[in-house]
Amino acid sequence: MATGSLAALRGTHTGSLAPEAGPTSQTEQSMVKQERAARTREALIRSAAETFDREGFTVASLTTISSLAGVSNGALHFHFASKVALADAVQEAALARLLDIVHVERPAGGGRVQLLVDVTHALAAALRRDVVLRAGFRLSDEASRQSRVDLRERWRLWVYGVLEQAGAEGELRPEVAAQGVGSTVVAATVGFEVLAVRDDEWLSASNVTRFWHLLLPTLVPVALLADLEADGIRSR
């Protein structure tokens, strides 16, 4: 075969490979961009949560949030049109964390009341360590904006639901009203969260345990009391 013919074949072969590399490279670049955008968004949500938790929604500035996240104001506005949109994102992220905490199975051999005890311990521990969850609860109480997600109301509904199931399954004293107890549990746990703004000892396991030591004897029949762990099965 002539040299020119070989060169032509090689050129044809080489040319056939080039188009295949293009889409793969573009796909990889697109994935890298998406991953980078996701990381930036998560960094902004966390920075916003830290700022809202420390300063409150009204005082917090977008400049502070973007600086803490290590991005420009332009990058912040690319992901979030306003401080309200950023606060909404923080609350949605906090709601996902709350749902992870409450959507658990009952402990083996345990009842609804023990589940409630365990989850209050888990919530208190999460509020101490997770600034996004903590900021989400705090934003629910901000009078300066209309919250799209009310974490305290979601918590109240879950507590009431568990106690109603406990009553239906004979875990509560006959004279105990599920909603009345629910109000007590919600008031105490939300109160711990609010007071912990200045002293996180309010959210300590020992404080939650003391609360349950006081409440359980008035809540459950004597025959069931010995099987309940005020310090929580999962918190050990």
PDB file of N, CA and C in Angstrom, residues 43-44 47-48 51-52 54-55 57-77 80 82-83 86:
ATOM      1  N   ALA A  43     -22.223  24.892  51.758  1.00  0.00           N
ATOM      2  CA  ALA A  43     -21.408  25.801  52.572  1.00  0.00           C
ATOM      3  C   ALA A  43     -22.193  27.057  52.932  1.00  0.00           C
ATOM      4  N   LEU A  44     -22.972  27.564  51.987  1.00  0.00           N
ATOM      5  CA  LEU A  44     -23.782  28.758  52.251  1.00  0.00           C
ATOM      6  C   LEU A  44     -24.886  28.470  53.262  1.00  0.00           C
ATOM      7  N   SER A  47     -23.169  28.239  56.642  1.00  0.00           N
ATOM      8  CA  SER A  47     -22.736  29.568  57.083  1.00  0.00           C
ATOM      9  C   SER A  47     -23.933  30.423  57.495  1.00  0.00           C
ATOM     10  N   ALA A  48     -25.019  30.318  56.738  1.00  0.00           N
ATOM     11  CA  ALA A  48     -26.234  31.056  57.091  1.00  0.00           C
ATOM     12  C   ALA A  48     -26.778  30.565  58.426  1.00  0.00           C
ATOM     13  N   THR A  51     -24.755  31.953  61.206  1.00  0.00           N
ATOM     14  CA  THR A  51     -25.002  33.395  61.381  1.00  0.00           C
ATOM     15  C   THR A  51     -26.380  33.644  61.975  1.00  0.00           C
ATOM     16  N   PHE A  52     -27.389  32.948  61.485  1.00  0.00           N
ATOM     17  CA  PHE A  52     -28.743  33.101  62.037  1.00  0.00           C
ATOM     18  C   PHE A  52     -28.778  32.651  63.498  1.00  0.00           C
ATOM     19  N   ARG A  54     -26.358  32.704  65.629  1.00  0.00           N
ATOM     20  CA  ARG A  54     -25.593  33.643  66.465  1.00  0.00           C
ATOM     21  C   ARG A  54     -26.240  35.019  66.550  1.00  0.00           C
ATOM     22  N   GLU A  55     -26.764  35.520  65.407  1.00  0.00           N
ATOM     23  CA  GLU A  55     -27.221  36.911  65.348  1.00  0.00           C
ATOM     24  C   GLU A  55     -28.728  37.072  65.170  1.00  0.00           C
ATOM     25  N   PHE A  57     -32.191  36.350  62.457  1.00  0.00           N
ATOM     26  CA  PHE A  57     -32.447  36.616  61.041  1.00  0.00           C
ATOM     27  C   PHE A  57     -32.318  38.103  60.696  1.00  0.00           C
ATOM     28  N   THR A  58     -32.883  38.957  61.499  1.00  0.00           N
ATOM     29  CA  THR A  58     -32.940  40.381  61.179  1.00  0.00           C
ATOM     30  C   THR A  58     -31.549  41.002  61.089  1.00  0.00           C
ATOM     31  N   VAL A  59     -30.686  40.682  62.037  1.00  0.00           N
ATOM     32  CA  VAL A  59     -29.359  41.294  62.096  1.00  0.00           C
ATOM     33  C   VAL A  59     -28.398  40.671  61.087  1.00  0.00           C
ATOM     34  N   ALA A  60     -28.561  39.408  60.809  1.00  0.00           N
ATOM     35  CA  ALA A  60     -27.624  38.693  59.927  1.00  0.00           C
ATOM     36  C   ALA A  60     -27.539  39.361  58.561  1.00  0.00           C
ATOM     37  N   SER A  61     -26.320  39.474  58.039  1.00  0.00           N
ATOM     38  CA  SER A  61     -26.124  40.084  56.725  1.00  0.00           C
ATOM     39  C   SER A  61     -25.630  39.049  55.725  1.00  0.00           C
ATOM     40  N   LEU A  62     -25.982  39.252  54.465  1.00  0.00           N
ATOM     41  CA  LEU A  62     -25.543  38.346  53.416  1.00  0.00           C
ATOM     42  C   LEU A  62     -24.029  38.418  53.224  1.00  0.00           C
ATOM     43  N   THR A  63     -23.474  39.591  53.451  1.00  0.00           N
ATOM     44  CA  THR A  63     -22.016  39.739  53.331  1.00  0.00           C
ATOM     45  C   THR A  63     -21.302  38.864  54.364  1.00  0.00           C
ATOM     46  N   THR A  64     -21.806  38.862  55.581  1.00  0.00           N
ATOM     47  CA  THR A  64     -21.225  38.016  56.624  1.00  0.00           C
ATOM     48  C   THR A  64     -21.331  36.545  56.246  1.00  0.00           C
ATOM     49  N   ILE A  65     -22.490  36.163  55.727  1.00  0.00           N
ATOM     50  CA  ILE A  65     -22.726  34.764  55.366  1.00  0.00           C
ATOM     51  C   ILE A  65     -21.809  34.329  54.222  1.00  0.00           C
ATOM     52  N   SER A  66     -21.712  35.142  53.183  1.00  0.00           N
ATOM     53  CA  SER A  66     -20.867  34.775  52.044  1.00  0.00           C
ATOM     54  C   SER A  66     -19.394  34.738  52.451  1.00  0.00           C
ATOM     55  N   SER A  67     -18.981  35.666  53.288  1.00  0.00           N
ATOM     56  CA  SER A  67     -17.594  35.695  53.750  1.00  0.00           C
ATOM     57  C   SER A  67     -17.266  34.447  54.569  1.00  0.00           C
ATOM     58  N   LEU A  68     -18.189  34.056  55.440  1.00  0.00           N
ATOM     59  CA  LEU A  68     -17.982  32.866  56.269  1.00  0.00           C
ATOM     60  C   LEU A  68     -17.905  31.610  55.414  1.00  0.00           C
ATOM     61  N   ALA A  69     -18.679  31.589  54.323  1.00  0.00           N
ATOM     62  CA  ALA A  69     -18.668  30.437  53.415  1.00  0.00           C
ATOM     63  C   ALA A  69     -17.478  30.452  52.472  1.00  0.00           C
ATOM     64  N   GLY A  70     -16.767  31.577  52.406  1.00  0.00           N
ATOM     65  CA  GLY A  70     -15.616  31.679  51.533  1.00  0.00           C
ATOM     66  C   GLY A  70     -15.969  31.879  50.076  1.00  0.00           C
ATOM     67  N   VAL A  71     -17.121  32.525  49.809  1.00  0.00           N
ATOM     68  CA  VAL A  71     -17.542  32.784  48.430  1.00  0.00           C
ATOM     69  C   VAL A  71     -17.898  34.260  48.290  1.00  0.00           C
ATOM     70  N   SER A  72     -18.055  34.700  47.070  1.00  0.00           N
ATOM     71  CA  SER A  72     -18.416  36.093  46.820  1.00  0.00           C
ATOM     72  C   SER A  72     -19.911  36.314  46.997  1.00  0.00           C
ATOM     73  N   ASN A  73     -20.310  37.575  47.137  1.00  0.00           N
ATOM     74  CA  ASN A  73     -21.736  37.897  47.189  1.00  0.00           C
ATOM     75  C   ASN A  73     -22.444  37.466  45.907  1.00  0.00           C
ATOM     76  N   GLY A  74     -21.723  37.588  44.781  1.00  0.00           N
ATOM     77  CA  GLY A  74     -22.302  37.165  43.513  1.00  0.00           C
ATOM     78  C   GLY A  74     -22.618  35.685  43.492  1.00  0.00           C
ATOM     79  N   ALA A  75     -21.710  34.870  44.055  1.00  0.00           N
ATOM     80  CA  ALA A  75     -21.941  33.424  44.129  1.00  0.00           C
ATOM     81  C   ALA A  75     -23.128  33.118  45.032  1.00  0.00           C
ATOM     82  N   LEU A  76     -23.235  33.879  46.126  1.00  0.00           N
ATOM     83  CA  LEU A  76     -24.385  33.675  47.025  1.00  0.00           C
ATOM     84  C   LEU A  76     -25.691  33.948  46.285  1.00  0.00           C
ATOM     85  N   HIS A  77     -25.748  35.077  45.565  1.00  0.00           N
ATOM     86  CA  HIS A  77     -26.988  35.436  44.868  1.00  0.00           C
ATOM     87  C   HIS A  77     -27.286  34.504  43.705  1.00  0.00           C
ATOM     88  N   PHE A  80     -29.041  31.821  45.893  1.00  0.00           N
ATOM     89  CA  PHE A  80     -30.178  32.288  46.704  1.00  0.00           C
ATOM     90  C   PHE A  80     -30.479  33.740  46.361  1.00  0.00           C
ATOM     91  N   SER A  82     -32.311  35.895  47.871  1.00  0.00           N
ATOM     92  CA  SER A  82     -32.482  36.835  48.982  1.00  0.00           C
ATOM     93  C   SER A  82     -32.153  36.147  50.299  1.00  0.00           C
ATOM     94  N   LYS A  83     -32.107  36.925  51.354  1.00  0.00           N
ATOM     95  CA  LYS A  83     -31.886  36.364  52.691  1.00  0.00           C
ATOM     96  C   LYS A  83     -33.057  35.487  53.105  1.00  0.00           C
ATOM     97  N   LEU A  86     -32.581  32.129  51.568  1.00  0.00           N
ATOM     98  CA  LEU A  86     -31.530  31.417  52.281  1.00  0.00           C
ATOM     99  C   LEU A  86     -32.056  30.864  53.607  1.00  0.00           C
TER     100      LEU A  86
END
